[in-house]
PDB file of C-alpha atoms in Angstrom:
ATOM      1  CA  UNK A  21     -24.814 -22.833 -16.635  1.00  0.00           C
ATOM      2  CA  UNK A  22     -21.673 -20.750 -17.181  1.00  0.00           C
ATOM      3  CA  UNK A  23     -19.563 -22.844 -14.796  1.00  0.00           C
ATOM      4  CA  UNK A  24     -20.186 -25.978 -16.876  1.00  0.00           C
ATOM      5  CA  UNK A  25     -19.338 -24.288 -20.187  1.00  0.00           C
ATOM      6  CA  UNK A  26     -16.426 -21.982 -19.268  1.00  0.00           C
ATOM      7  CA  UNK A  27     -15.014 -22.796 -15.818  1.00  0.00           C
ATOM      8  CA  UNK A  28     -11.778 -20.877 -16.451  1.00  0.00           C
ATOM      9  CA  UNK A  29     -13.606 -17.653 -17.318  1.00  0.00           C
ATOM     10  CA  UNK A  30     -15.945 -17.947 -14.342  1.00  0.00           C
ATOM     11  CA  UNK A  31     -13.045 -18.597 -11.987  1.00  0.00           C
ATOM     12  CA  UNK A  32     -11.017 -15.689 -13.371  1.00  0.00           C
ATOM     13  CA  UNK A  33     -13.932 -13.251 -13.098  1.00  0.00           C
ATOM     14  CA  UNK A  34     -14.632 -14.459  -9.565  1.00  0.00           C
ATOM     15  CA  UNK A  35     -11.025 -13.930  -8.502  1.00  0.00           C
ATOM     16  CA  UNK A  36     -10.948 -10.537 -10.231  1.00  0.00           C
ATOM     17  CA  UNK A  37     -14.153  -9.447  -8.524  1.00  0.00           C
ATOM     18  CA  UNK A  38     -12.847 -10.494  -5.131  1.00  0.00           C
ATOM     19  CA  UNK A  39      -9.588  -8.633  -5.785  1.00  0.00           C
ATOM     20  CA  UNK A  40     -11.589  -5.447  -6.382  1.00  0.00           C
ATOM     21  CA  UNK A  41     -14.070  -5.842  -3.512  1.00  0.00           C
ATOM     22  CA  UNK A  42     -12.000  -7.329  -0.668  1.00  0.00           C
ATOM     23  CA  UNK A  43      -9.488  -4.484  -0.071  1.00  0.00           C
ATOM     24  CA  UNK A  44     -12.294  -2.043   0.727  1.00  0.00           C
ATOM     25  CA  UNK A  45     -13.698  -4.282   3.488  1.00  0.00           C
ATOM     26  CA  UNK A  46     -10.375  -5.624   4.761  1.00  0.00           C
ATOM     27  CA  UNK A  47      -9.264  -4.567   8.258  1.00  0.00           C
ATOM     28  CA  UNK A  48      -5.657  -4.651   7.027  1.00  0.00           C
ATOM     29  CA  UNK A  49      -6.380  -1.672   4.761  1.00  0.00           C
ATOM     30  CA  UNK A  50      -7.748   0.336   7.682  1.00  0.00           C
ATOM     31  CA  UNK A  51      -4.747  -0.295   9.909  1.00  0.00           C
ATOM     32  CA  UNK A  52      -2.258   0.236   7.081  1.00  0.00           C
ATOM     33  CA  UNK A  53      -3.848   3.621   6.366  1.00  0.00           C
ATOM     34  CA  UNK A  54      -3.672   4.586  10.053  1.00  0.00           C
ATOM     35  CA  UNK A  55       0.001   3.607  10.263  1.00  0.00           C
ATOM     36  CA  UNK A  56       0.881   5.483   7.070  1.00  0.00           C
ATOM     37  CA  UNK A  57      -0.773   8.662   8.344  1.00  0.00           C
ATOM     38  CA  UNK A  58       1.273   8.799  11.561  1.00  0.00           C
ATOM     39  CA  UNK A  59       4.596   7.717  10.032  1.00  0.00           C
ATOM     40  CA  UNK A  60       6.776  10.730   9.213  1.00  0.00           C
ATOM     41  CA  UNK A  61       7.787  11.028   5.584  1.00  0.00           C
ATOM     42  CA  UNK A  62      11.012  12.969   6.178  1.00  0.00           C
ATOM     43  CA  UNK A  63      13.518  11.753   8.701  1.00  0.00           C
ATOM     44  CA  UNK A  64      16.317  13.865  10.215  1.00  0.00           C
ATOM     45  CA  UNK A  65      19.634  13.052   8.595  1.00  0.00           C
ATOM     46  CA  UNK A  66      22.888  13.683  10.459  1.00  0.00           C
ATOM     47  CA  UNK A  67      25.226  15.983   8.539  1.00  0.00           C
ATOM     48  CA  UNK A  68      28.998  15.713   8.768  1.00  0.00           C
ATOM     49  CA  UNK A  69      30.499  19.161   9.359  1.00  0.00           C
ATOM     50  CA  UNK A  70      33.517  19.780   7.155  1.00  0.00           C
ATOM     51  CA  UNK A  71      34.001  23.385   8.349  1.00  0.00           C
ATOM     52  CA  UNK A  72      32.508  24.919   5.193  1.00  0.00           C
ATOM     53  CA  UNK A  73      28.794  24.823   6.107  1.00  0.00           C
ATOM     54  CA  UNK A  74      27.661  28.217   7.473  1.00  0.00           C
ATOM     55  CA  UNK A  75      23.949  27.591   6.771  1.00  0.00           C
ATOM     56  CA  UNK A  76      23.696  24.363   8.806  1.00  0.00           C
ATOM     57  CA  UNK A  77      23.221  24.959  12.547  1.00  0.00           C
TER      58      UNK A  77
END
C-alpha cells in the first residue's frame, strides 16, 4: 500500500495529476478561451496633435 508507506509522495502525485487533468475538463477554460477570442488585442489610442503630424488623420 503506497499510501501507508509514502503518503507525501502519493498526495503530491495526486495533486499534480489533478493539476494536469482538470483544466482540460473545466468549464472555466472554455469560457476564458471564448472571451479571449472576441477581445480585441489592439485598442485605439487617442493622439495629441502638436501640429507636426501630417501622417495622422
